[in-house]
Amino acid sequence: MLWVAQVLGISLVLTLSPLMWGITQTTKARLQGRRGPSVWLMYWVMKKNWHKETTVPEFSSIIFRLAPSMTLAPLLVVLITIPIAGRVPALWPHNMLTVFFLLALERFWTGLAGLDSAGTFGGMGASRATTLGTGIEPALFAALGIFWEVSRHAAIEPLAPALRTNPASLFPWALASVSLALVLLAEWGRLPVDNPDTHLELTMIHEATLLEYDGRFLALSQWAMTLKITVLATLGWVILGPNLSSLWSNLALRLAEVTVTTVALGLIESRFTKLRFFQIPAYLAAAAGIGILAFYLLAGGLTV
Amino acid sequence: MVIGVLLAPAVLAVFTYRKKRVALASLLVFSIGILIYGALGLWHGTATTAWDDVVQLTALRSWFLIILGLVAAMSLWYSFGYHDLRQSVIFWLPLFLLSMTAVLLAANLWVFMTGWESMTITSFFLVTTHHERADVLKSSYIYLVMSQGSAMLILAGFMVIGAHLHSYQFSEWTHYAAGLTLSTKTLVFALLGLGFGIKSGVVPFHVWLPRAHPAAPAPVSSLMSGVMIKLGIFGIIQFLLLDLGASAHFWPLLILAAGAMSSLLGVLYALMEHDLKRLLAYHSIENMGIILLGLGVMSLGIDWHHPLWVAIGLIAALFHSLNHAIFKSQLFLAAGAVEQHSGTLDIDHLGGLIRTTPAIALGFIGGAMAISALPPFNGFVSEWLTFRGLIDLIGPGTGLLSLYGLGLVMVLGLTGALAALCFVKASGIVFLGEARHAVPHQPLPGTMVWPVLTLGALTLVLGVIPQPLLHLLQPIEPTHLVSSGPMLLPIGTRVIAGLLVIIVVLLARLSRIGDVRTVPRWSCGRQPNFAMQYTSASFTKSIRTTFALIYRPHRTVERLGPAAPDFPESLVYRAGTVPVWERYFYRPLYRLIWRVSHLSTRIQNGPVRLYLAYLLGTVGIMLAILH
């Protein structure tokens, strides 16, 4: 039963992630007073790209062609290791630290692909994306420290039982969630860090690394882009969200939670403008700072 | 007997330095012998021999012997094809390897210090190989001075232990050193910690490392970075942690702080380098920091009687020592191949080498992924263990220590991200994209390519199935917790690696990576050229701005010409970062030493009569005191 739930959860995330992207875009359009494109648009775009001829820039190598697969694979492995329905089969590797290392693998190949395109924008995007990573990782580790303090393990498991036994940790938990949300916005490449809708060469970050891609490679990268949001949102909710006793109601709950997240993402995106690139370290430092504050509160002040 | 058989090929190599191939072959035999000897020592335990007073083999020494044998074998194999190997290198190399072996096998202070000093001196001569190049002599001199300082501190520390235990046998120390008084331990910790710290290139004693390592030929750089600095780590583990046992709580915290500072500053300085070998040398400092973080956890475990910390910390440090030896020699050897292939090590002059030397590109990018701790390579496993140890410091009831642990975890996270950035830069700019300068491309012999690929295969194997090796560590680790392997390593390395490979192969096939058409790149409608690509400096510009507090970047624009302020004929643009330690720590220190030694000219200015008077006076004072 556990296996069925896990496989069902994985396939739901795989198939619905472009829809979630569409929901965000539609929310944004409605808030701006537009009707906006169909929520299914991403499926059409990906299908169209998949059937187009695929080209690569001159001077690029096998690295460039492997990169879409190499950036998508870690996300899929992360997805497989998440206990989407709240529990995992025995001996299933599900470790938070491993997730961070897998995300680093994705970033590494994004950077390599950018440099391999031999153009200006690829290098620019690679430089910016990896720089962003240097701010994101410490903040993620700050969040991990809090989870460790609550639950005494680094496995991806719901914190809810541990929180119930220790109600005093609720406020730090809320702060930690805020910190994690801020970091995730950066990791997803959304406003106020990166604007997925812009193709203005001087400001784009993630789009710049994709600039030279088209056809099947672009379709894979777009799928990765949508999956990243859904997968990490699922991961966040599994750990931080409520946990029900039944596997199936847990799955339904995850679906609702992720949908809410995508709508919230649309709301946030229409409320904020993009930060200057050189202000992003301050933004991420603030996220990490909130995490440290939560940690401090959880440790019950400083008693040696 | 065994030792004699082992040493014979190395001795042969000493006398055959005129015949390059004979000497290299016998050294290769020697290093493979060392590798087997170490492996046997770890596997079968250690037998007592008649030579126990002079040389001894323990499990910990076997582990480091394996590191030495492995790196030496690969570097020597590579040396057969390496063109830039002068006769002096062939002469000093066997002595260098012999002295490192002596350090590892030494059973008493005399053997150890003899080995240690000859290791320093032989490596000094290896570093000065290219003495005609600018700055090489100066760098080697800095290296020699700091190494001698380190040796003196170590000797002083050993003397203190020896004086208190009335023995210079290391086996005696293992039994009785834990019983020393706290004040003695503190003194020993300070002396030995400083001495071994200098030799391992721990910040702020790192200044010699990025100068000395790149100056040597590539196989020697690989030996120095892969093995020699690990001997400092060996000293810290053997003498400070295992022998001394619990000491003041201050020391573990200091080790952790030194580790965090080395790892972060090492990688930050590496980022600003555009000389490939210097960049790698700075990364050695970073990795020494990571190893020290593991040792700090172990040390805290000893002091707080927390067996899990001891086990995790020691295993993380030992495993990372081996891993770093493997991927760092892989990267150094690949860098040497790049130099032989294209004639330069300046990243900003290279580019697109994946098309002219794909095997080396594969080896370098694999090594880059391993050193950036990415799954499924070995760096991932040992860094995971280090994180696991550090995060365990966070816990209820330890207050300030928790916060300290969190800070260390975050610093290590930042270090990992920066290292990944640095290696995206190094591998991307050197091997990918379009060539930046038309340089001649020498074809590389197979003897240079295969060692790099073999080491790369090892990083992968150790990353996918590390468990058997972790089990081998059991006799070293004093708490014997390693047997609970799954508890220490609940990450399913095989599952992760298997999933990654299956998914990548599947996606690559689905997206038909062979079926593509090549088109010009996008350059906003202009004629594309190589200079459009990002360089090393532009790639790290945002890091330079973010960490301006540490780098203190500066730039000047000079206008040249008769009417320069308004109509300059040409502009000279200079930019750089401030070497903080050199400017604010070493330069004042140097001036101080200079001034103090200048003072001595008042009492020491040449006339023999004066010296005779001093002699007479000294004898007089001695007699007065004795009387």
PDB file of C-alpha atoms in Angstrom, chain B residues 63-311:
ATOM      1  CA  TRP B  63      45.670   4.107   6.371  1.00  0.00           C
ATOM      2  CA  PHE B  64      48.079   6.935   5.601  1.00  0.00           C
ATOM      3  CA  LEU B  65      50.492   4.499   3.958  1.00  0.00           C
ATOM      4  CA  ILE B  66      47.671   3.521   1.615  1.00  0.00           C
ATOM      5  CA  ILE B  67      47.170   7.190   0.763  1.00  0.00           C
ATOM      6  CA  LEU B  68      50.904   7.598   0.160  1.00  0.00           C
ATOM      7  CA  GLY B  69      51.205   4.439  -1.934  1.00  0.00           C
ATOM      8  CA  LEU B  70      48.178   5.210  -4.049  1.00  0.00           C
ATOM      9  CA  VAL B  71      49.049   8.811  -4.871  1.00  0.00           C
ATOM     10  CA  ALA B  72      52.714   7.959  -5.417  1.00  0.00           C
ATOM     11  CA  ALA B  73      51.889   5.075  -7.755  1.00  0.00           C
ATOM     12  CA  MET B  74      49.580   7.227  -9.867  1.00  0.00           C
ATOM     13  CA  SER B  75      51.979  10.187  -9.964  1.00  0.00           C
ATOM     14  CA  LEU B  76      54.882   7.951 -10.978  1.00  0.00           C
ATOM     15  CA  TRP B  77      52.881   6.199 -13.656  1.00  0.00           C
ATOM     16  CA  TYR B  78      52.010   9.659 -14.953  1.00  0.00           C
ATOM     17  CA  SER B  79      55.663  10.753 -14.776  1.00  0.00           C
ATOM     18  CA  PHE B  80      56.587   8.377 -17.595  1.00  0.00           C
ATOM     19  CA  GLY B  81      54.806  10.640 -20.036  1.00  0.00           C
ATOM     20  CA  TYR B  82      55.414  13.967 -18.322  1.00  0.00           C
ATOM     21  CA  HIS B  83      57.964  15.926 -20.346  1.00  0.00           C
ATOM     22  CA  ASP B  84      59.090  18.409 -17.741  1.00  0.00           C
ATOM     23  CA  LEU B  85      60.930  16.049 -15.397  1.00  0.00           C
ATOM     24  CA  ARG B  86      64.506  17.154 -14.844  1.00  0.00           C
ATOM     25  CA  GLN B  87      67.253  14.958 -13.509  1.00  0.00           C
ATOM     26  CA  SER B  88      67.179  16.801 -10.195  1.00  0.00           C
ATOM     27  CA  VAL B  89      63.535  15.797  -9.750  1.00  0.00           C
ATOM     28  CA  ILE B  90      64.375  12.158 -10.397  1.00  0.00           C
ATOM     29  CA  PHE B  91      67.170  12.465  -7.867  1.00  0.00           C
ATOM     30  CA  TRP B  92      65.121  13.992  -5.054  1.00  0.00           C
ATOM     31  CA  LEU B  93      61.867  12.106  -5.643  1.00  0.00           C
ATOM     32  CA  PRO B  94      62.963   8.748  -4.141  1.00  0.00           C
ATOM     33  CA  LEU B  95      64.397  10.503  -1.109  1.00  0.00           C
ATOM     34  CA  PHE B  96      61.161  12.455  -0.712  1.00  0.00           C
ATOM     35  CA  LEU B  97      59.073   9.274  -0.864  1.00  0.00           C
ATOM     36  CA  LEU B  98      61.416   7.451   1.505  1.00  0.00           C
ATOM     37  CA  SER B  99      61.289  10.230   4.064  1.00  0.00           C
ATOM     38  CA  MET B 100      57.476  10.335   3.966  1.00  0.00           C
ATOM     39  CA  THR B 101      57.452   6.572   4.521  1.00  0.00           C
ATOM     40  CA  ALA B 102      59.858   7.030   7.422  1.00  0.00           C
ATOM     41  CA  VAL B 103      57.577   9.618   9.016  1.00  0.00           C
ATOM     42  CA  LEU B 104      54.638   7.261   8.798  1.00  0.00           C
ATOM     43  CA  LEU B 105      56.462   4.211  10.096  1.00  0.00           C
ATOM     44  CA  ALA B 106      58.521   5.930  12.768  1.00  0.00           C
ATOM     45  CA  ALA B 107      58.339   4.269  16.161  1.00  0.00           C
ATOM     46  CA  ASN B 108      60.315   6.860  18.043  1.00  0.00           C
ATOM     47  CA  LEU B 109      61.114  10.531  18.010  1.00  0.00           C
ATOM     48  CA  TRP B 110      64.497  10.147  16.313  1.00  0.00           C
ATOM     49  CA  VAL B 111      63.195   8.337  13.265  1.00  0.00           C
ATOM     50  CA  PHE B 112      60.212  10.640  13.061  1.00  0.00           C
ATOM     51  CA  MET B 113      62.177  13.885  13.195  1.00  0.00           C
ATOM     52  CA  THR B 114      64.816  12.617  10.781  1.00  0.00           C
ATOM     53  CA  GLY B 115      62.114  11.621   8.342  1.00  0.00           C
ATOM     54  CA  TRP B 116      60.229  14.866   8.891  1.00  0.00           C
ATOM     55  CA  GLU B 117      63.261  17.074   8.295  1.00  0.00           C
ATOM     56  CA  SER B 118      64.435  15.179   5.241  1.00  0.00           C
ATOM     57  CA  MET B 119      60.886  15.365   3.898  1.00  0.00           C
ATOM     58  CA  THR B 120      61.054  19.133   4.256  1.00  0.00           C
ATOM     59  CA  ILE B 121      64.457  19.442   2.653  1.00  0.00           C
ATOM     60  CA  THR B 122      63.822  17.089  -0.256  1.00  0.00           C
ATOM     61  CA  SER B 123      60.512  18.752  -0.999  1.00  0.00           C
ATOM     62  CA  PHE B 124      62.278  22.122  -0.856  1.00  0.00           C
ATOM     63  CA  PHE B 125      64.652  20.962  -3.578  1.00  0.00           C
ATOM     64  CA  LEU B 126      61.728  19.617  -5.583  1.00  0.00           C
ATOM     65  CA  VAL B 127      59.979  22.973  -5.344  1.00  0.00           C
ATOM     66  CA  THR B 128      63.089  24.783  -6.566  1.00  0.00           C
ATOM     67  CA  THR B 129      63.223  22.676  -9.749  1.00  0.00           C
ATOM     68  CA  HIS B 130      62.395  25.690 -11.898  1.00  0.00           C
ATOM     69  CA  HIS B 131      64.673  28.048 -10.007  1.00  0.00           C
ATOM     70  CA  GLU B 132      65.199  30.173 -13.116  1.00  0.00           C
ATOM     71  CA  ARG B 133      61.545  31.247 -13.152  1.00  0.00           C
ATOM     72  CA  ALA B 134      60.555  34.451 -11.426  1.00  0.00           C
ATOM     73  CA  ASP B 135      59.586  34.135  -7.779  1.00  0.00           C
ATOM     74  CA  VAL B 136      60.271  30.421  -7.504  1.00  0.00           C
ATOM     75  CA  LEU B 137      63.297  30.895  -5.255  1.00  0.00           C
ATOM     76  CA  LYS B 138      61.439  33.361  -3.073  1.00  0.00           C
ATOM     77  CA  SER B 139      58.477  31.003  -2.724  1.00  0.00           C
ATOM     78  CA  SER B 140      60.731  28.079  -1.902  1.00  0.00           C
ATOM     79  CA  TYR B 141      62.500  30.154   0.705  1.00  0.00           C
ATOM     80  CA  ILE B 142      59.205  31.064   2.360  1.00  0.00           C
ATOM     81  CA  TYR B 143      58.325  27.384   2.283  1.00  0.00           C
ATOM     82  CA  LEU B 144      61.627  26.385   3.854  1.00  0.00           C
ATOM     83  CA  VAL B 145      61.418  28.965   6.627  1.00  0.00           C
ATOM     84  CA  MET B 146      57.851  28.061   7.574  1.00  0.00           C
ATOM     85  CA  SER B 147      58.578  24.337   7.405  1.00  0.00           C
ATOM     86  CA  GLN B 148      61.578  24.741   9.657  1.00  0.00           C
ATOM     87  CA  GLY B 149      59.480  26.735  12.090  1.00  0.00           C
ATOM     88  CA  SER B 150      56.931  23.936  12.053  1.00  0.00           C
ATOM     89  CA  ALA B 151      59.616  21.291  12.595  1.00  0.00           C
ATOM     90  CA  MET B 152      61.063  23.182  15.560  1.00  0.00           C
ATOM     91  CA  LEU B 153      57.646  23.534  17.177  1.00  0.00           C
ATOM     92  CA  ILE B 154      56.956  19.829  16.687  1.00  0.00           C
ATOM     93  CA  LEU B 155      60.354  18.937  18.132  1.00  0.00           C
ATOM     94  CA  ALA B 156      59.717  21.181  21.133  1.00  0.00           C
ATOM     95  CA  GLY B 157      56.323  19.579  21.695  1.00  0.00           C
ATOM     96  CA  PHE B 158      57.798  16.110  21.459  1.00  0.00           C
ATOM     97  CA  MET B 159      60.556  17.050  23.878  1.00  0.00           C
ATOM     98  CA  VAL B 160      57.958  18.190  26.405  1.00  0.00           C
ATOM     99  CA  ILE B 161      56.125  14.859  26.174  1.00  0.00           C
ATOM    100  CA  GLY B 162      59.407  12.975  26.237  1.00  0.00           C
ATOM    101  CA  ALA B 163      60.671  14.855  29.271  1.00  0.00           C
ATOM    102  CA  HIS B 164      57.513  14.090  31.213  1.00  0.00           C
ATOM    103  CA  LEU B 165      57.242  10.439  30.220  1.00  0.00           C
ATOM    104  CA  HIS B 166      60.993   9.737  30.221  1.00  0.00           C
ATOM    105  CA  SER B 167      60.652   7.989  26.897  1.00  0.00           C
ATOM    106  CA  TYR B 168      60.889   8.819  23.230  1.00  0.00           C
ATOM    107  CA  GLN B 169      59.115   5.650  22.100  1.00  0.00           C
ATOM    108  CA  PHE B 170      55.774   6.455  20.497  1.00  0.00           C
ATOM    109  CA  SER B 171      54.249   3.209  21.764  1.00  0.00           C
ATOM    110  CA  GLU B 172      54.951   4.358  25.320  1.00  0.00           C
ATOM    111  CA  TRP B 173      53.274   7.676  24.587  1.00  0.00           C
ATOM    112  CA  THR B 174      50.183   5.879  23.346  1.00  0.00           C
ATOM    113  CA  HIS B 175      49.907   4.182  26.710  1.00  0.00           C
ATOM    114  CA  TYR B 176      50.870   6.906  29.116  1.00  0.00           C
ATOM    115  CA  ALA B 177      50.447  10.313  27.482  1.00  0.00           C
ATOM    116  CA  ALA B 178      46.768  10.456  28.455  1.00  0.00           C
ATOM    117  CA  GLY B 179      47.893  10.677  32.070  1.00  0.00           C
ATOM    118  CA  LEU B 180      49.846  13.911  31.678  1.00  0.00           C
ATOM    119  CA  THR B 181      48.750  16.899  33.702  1.00  0.00           C
ATOM    120  CA  LEU B 182      46.410  19.388  32.102  1.00  0.00           C
ATOM    121  CA  SER B 183      49.005  22.160  31.975  1.00  0.00           C
ATOM    122  CA  THR B 184      51.502  19.891  30.206  1.00  0.00           C
ATOM    123  CA  LYS B 185      48.817  18.822  27.779  1.00  0.00           C
ATOM    124  CA  THR B 186      47.989  22.447  27.073  1.00  0.00           C
ATOM    125  CA  LEU B 187      51.604  23.243  26.313  1.00  0.00           C
ATOM    126  CA  VAL B 188      51.952  20.178  24.097  1.00  0.00           C
ATOM    127  CA  PHE B 189      48.708  20.984  22.332  1.00  0.00           C
ATOM    128  CA  ALA B 190      49.874  24.513  21.590  1.00  0.00           C
ATOM    129  CA  LEU B 191      53.295  23.460  20.284  1.00  0.00           C
ATOM    130  CA  LEU B 192      52.244  20.430  18.267  1.00  0.00           C
ATOM    131  CA  GLY B 193      49.006  21.993  17.039  1.00  0.00           C
ATOM    132  CA  LEU B 194      50.913  24.972  15.710  1.00  0.00           C
ATOM    133  CA  GLY B 195      53.637  22.799  14.199  1.00  0.00           C
ATOM    134  CA  PHE B 196      51.340  20.349  12.438  1.00  0.00           C
ATOM    135  CA  GLY B 197      48.955  23.171  11.553  1.00  0.00           C
ATOM    136  CA  ILE B 198      51.683  25.021   9.673  1.00  0.00           C
ATOM    137  CA  LYS B 199      52.579  21.875   7.775  1.00  0.00           C
ATOM    138  CA  SER B 200      48.944  21.245   6.832  1.00  0.00           C
ATOM    139  CA  GLY B 201      48.519  24.769   5.512  1.00  0.00           C
ATOM    140  CA  VAL B 202      45.839  25.789   7.984  1.00  0.00           C
ATOM    141  CA  VAL B 203      44.852  29.470   7.719  1.00  0.00           C
ATOM    142  CA  PRO B 204      46.581  31.724   8.832  1.00  0.00           C
ATOM    143  CA  PHE B 205      49.727  29.583   8.311  1.00  0.00           C
ATOM    144  CA  HIS B 206      48.787  28.837   4.730  1.00  0.00           C
ATOM    145  CA  VAL B 207      50.901  31.404   2.884  1.00  0.00           C
ATOM    146  CA  TRP B 208      53.584  28.929   1.860  1.00  0.00           C
ATOM    147  CA  LEU B 209      51.181  26.431   0.341  1.00  0.00           C
ATOM    148  CA  PRO B 210      49.821  28.293  -2.720  1.00  0.00           C
ATOM    149  CA  ARG B 211      53.365  29.458  -3.431  1.00  0.00           C
ATOM    150  CA  ALA B 212      55.222  26.173  -3.089  1.00  0.00           C
ATOM    151  CA  HIS B 213      52.813  23.580  -4.501  1.00  0.00           C
ATOM    152  CA  PRO B 214      52.282  25.080  -7.965  1.00  0.00           C
ATOM    153  CA  ALA B 215      55.995  25.758  -8.454  1.00  0.00           C
ATOM    154  CA  ALA B 216      56.858  22.070  -8.484  1.00  0.00           C
ATOM    155  CA  PRO B 217      56.288  19.782 -11.502  1.00  0.00           C
ATOM    156  CA  ALA B 218      52.764  18.339 -11.626  1.00  0.00           C
ATOM    157  CA  PRO B 219      53.520  14.852 -10.202  1.00  0.00           C
ATOM    158  CA  VAL B 220      55.340  16.472  -7.289  1.00  0.00           C
ATOM    159  CA  SER B 221      52.499  18.967  -6.713  1.00  0.00           C
ATOM    160  CA  SER B 222      50.151  16.028  -6.613  1.00  0.00           C
ATOM    161  CA  LEU B 223      52.322  14.288  -4.019  1.00  0.00           C
ATOM    162  CA  MET B 224      52.685  17.407  -1.910  1.00  0.00           C
ATOM    163  CA  SER B 225      49.001  18.298  -1.963  1.00  0.00           C
ATOM    164  CA  GLY B 226      47.772  14.748  -1.847  1.00  0.00           C
ATOM    165  CA  VAL B 227      50.090  13.271   0.750  1.00  0.00           C
ATOM    166  CA  MET B 228      52.613  15.575   2.378  1.00  0.00           C
ATOM    167  CA  ILE B 229      50.148  17.987   3.980  1.00  0.00           C
ATOM    168  CA  LYS B 230      48.136  14.965   5.174  1.00  0.00           C
ATOM    169  CA  LEU B 231      51.098  14.015   7.359  1.00  0.00           C
ATOM    170  CA  GLY B 232      50.279  17.068   9.461  1.00  0.00           C
ATOM    171  CA  ILE B 233      46.763  15.653   9.841  1.00  0.00           C
ATOM    172  CA  PHE B 234      48.297  12.297  10.741  1.00  0.00           C
ATOM    173  CA  GLY B 235      50.348  13.997  13.451  1.00  0.00           C
ATOM    174  CA  ILE B 236      47.300  15.761  14.872  1.00  0.00           C
ATOM    175  CA  ILE B 237      45.264  12.546  14.979  1.00  0.00           C
ATOM    176  CA  GLN B 238      48.035  10.355  16.367  1.00  0.00           C
ATOM    177  CA  PHE B 239      49.693  12.604  18.909  1.00  0.00           C
ATOM    178  CA  LEU B 240      47.104  15.191  19.870  1.00  0.00           C
ATOM    179  CA  LEU B 241      43.832  13.315  19.721  1.00  0.00           C
ATOM    180  CA  LEU B 242      44.558   9.620  20.233  1.00  0.00           C
ATOM    181  CA  ASP B 243      47.594   9.873  22.520  1.00  0.00           C
ATOM    182  CA  LEU B 244      46.805  12.899  24.641  1.00  0.00           C
ATOM    183  CA  GLY B 245      43.116  12.113  25.030  1.00  0.00           C
ATOM    184  CA  ALA B 246      40.910  14.549  26.882  1.00  0.00           C
ATOM    185  CA  SER B 247      42.314  18.026  27.414  1.00  0.00           C
ATOM    186  CA  ALA B 248      40.948  21.518  27.995  1.00  0.00           C
ATOM    187  CA  HIS B 249      37.589  22.184  26.258  1.00  0.00           C
ATOM    188  CA  PHE B 250      39.174  25.157  24.602  1.00  0.00           C
ATOM    189  CA  TRP B 251      41.178  23.072  22.140  1.00  0.00           C
ATOM    190  CA  PRO B 252      38.371  21.285  20.285  1.00  0.00           C
ATOM    191  CA  LEU B 253      36.602  24.600  19.823  1.00  0.00           C
ATOM    192  CA  LEU B 254      39.810  26.096  18.465  1.00  0.00           C
ATOM    193  CA  ILE B 255      40.302  23.189  16.063  1.00  0.00           C
ATOM    194  CA  LEU B 256      36.753  23.685  14.804  1.00  0.00           C
ATOM    195  CA  ALA B 257      37.296  27.423  14.385  1.00  0.00           C
ATOM    196  CA  ALA B 258      40.556  26.854  12.522  1.00  0.00           C
ATOM    197  CA  GLY B 259      38.834  24.316  10.302  1.00  0.00           C
ATOM    198  CA  ALA B 260      35.968  26.666   9.491  1.00  0.00           C
ATOM    199  CA  MET B 261      38.318  29.550   8.771  1.00  0.00           C
ATOM    200  CA  SER B 262      40.593  27.436   6.569  1.00  0.00           C
ATOM    201  CA  SER B 263      37.764  25.983   4.573  1.00  0.00           C
ATOM    202  CA  LEU B 264      36.030  29.292   3.952  1.00  0.00           C
ATOM    203  CA  LEU B 265      39.096  31.448   3.295  1.00  0.00           C
ATOM    204  CA  GLY B 266      40.782  28.698   1.279  1.00  0.00           C
ATOM    205  CA  VAL B 267      37.940  28.554  -1.175  1.00  0.00           C
ATOM    206  CA  LEU B 268      37.489  32.329  -1.250  1.00  0.00           C
ATOM    207  CA  TYR B 269      41.143  32.829  -2.194  1.00  0.00           C
ATOM    208  CA  ALA B 270      40.908  30.015  -4.719  1.00  0.00           C
ATOM    209  CA  LEU B 271      38.067  31.818  -6.457  1.00  0.00           C
ATOM    210  CA  MET B 272      40.254  34.783  -7.290  1.00  0.00           C
ATOM    211  CA  GLU B 273      43.000  32.678  -8.878  1.00  0.00           C
ATOM    212  CA  HIS B 274      43.343  32.297 -12.602  1.00  0.00           C
ATOM    213  CA  ASP B 275      46.413  30.059 -12.493  1.00  0.00           C
ATOM    214  CA  LEU B 276      45.028  26.534 -12.532  1.00  0.00           C
ATOM    215  CA  LYS B 277      47.607  25.004 -10.182  1.00  0.00           C
ATOM    216  CA  ARG B 278      47.466  27.841  -7.680  1.00  0.00           C
ATOM    217  CA  LEU B 279      43.700  27.503  -7.668  1.00  0.00           C
ATOM    218  CA  LEU B 280      44.055  23.830  -6.842  1.00  0.00           C
ATOM    219  CA  ALA B 281      46.602  24.606  -4.131  1.00  0.00           C
ATOM    220  CA  TYR B 282      44.137  26.979  -2.443  1.00  0.00           C
ATOM    221  CA  HIS B 283      41.544  24.231  -2.579  1.00  0.00           C
ATOM    222  CA  SER B 284      43.937  22.040  -0.612  1.00  0.00           C
ATOM    223  CA  ILE B 285      43.699  24.601   2.176  1.00  0.00           C
ATOM    224  CA  GLU B 286      39.923  24.409   1.963  1.00  0.00           C
ATOM    225  CA  ASN B 287      39.957  20.619   2.195  1.00  0.00           C
ATOM    226  CA  MET B 288      42.385  20.656   5.113  1.00  0.00           C
ATOM    227  CA  GLY B 289      39.787  22.857   6.803  1.00  0.00           C
ATOM    228  CA  ILE B 290      37.065  20.307   6.140  1.00  0.00           C
ATOM    229  CA  ILE B 291      39.259  17.538   7.568  1.00  0.00           C
ATOM    230  CA  LEU B 292      39.960  19.690  10.630  1.00  0.00           C
ATOM    231  CA  LEU B 293      36.217  20.193  11.131  1.00  0.00           C
ATOM    232  CA  GLY B 294      35.870  16.420  11.347  1.00  0.00           C
ATOM    233  CA  LEU B 295      38.781  16.239  13.780  1.00  0.00           C
ATOM    234  CA  GLY B 296      37.242  19.018  15.866  1.00  0.00           C
ATOM    235  CA  VAL B 297      34.075  16.960  16.247  1.00  0.00           C
ATOM    236  CA  MET B 298      36.198  13.984  17.261  1.00  0.00           C
ATOM    237  CA  SER B 299      38.130  16.042  19.757  1.00  0.00           C
ATOM    238  CA  LEU B 300      34.926  17.364  21.322  1.00  0.00           C
ATOM    239  CA  GLY B 301      33.699  13.794  21.544  1.00  0.00           C
ATOM    240  CA  ILE B 302      36.848  12.810  23.450  1.00  0.00           C
ATOM    241  CA  ASP B 303      36.465  15.685  25.873  1.00  0.00           C
ATOM    242  CA  TRP B 304      32.748  15.255  26.425  1.00  0.00           C
ATOM    243  CA  HIS B 305      32.849  11.451  26.429  1.00  0.00           C
ATOM    244  CA  HIS B 306      30.533  11.241  23.453  1.00  0.00           C
ATOM    245  CA  PRO B 307      31.516   8.107  21.483  1.00  0.00           C
ATOM    246  CA  LEU B 308      29.349   8.904  18.451  1.00  0.00           C
ATOM    247  CA  TRP B 309      31.172  12.199  17.901  1.00  0.00           C
ATOM    248  CA  VAL B 310      34.527  10.474  18.164  1.00  0.00           C
ATOM    249  CA  ALA B 311      33.513   7.863  15.627  1.00  0.00           C
TER     250      ALA B 311
END
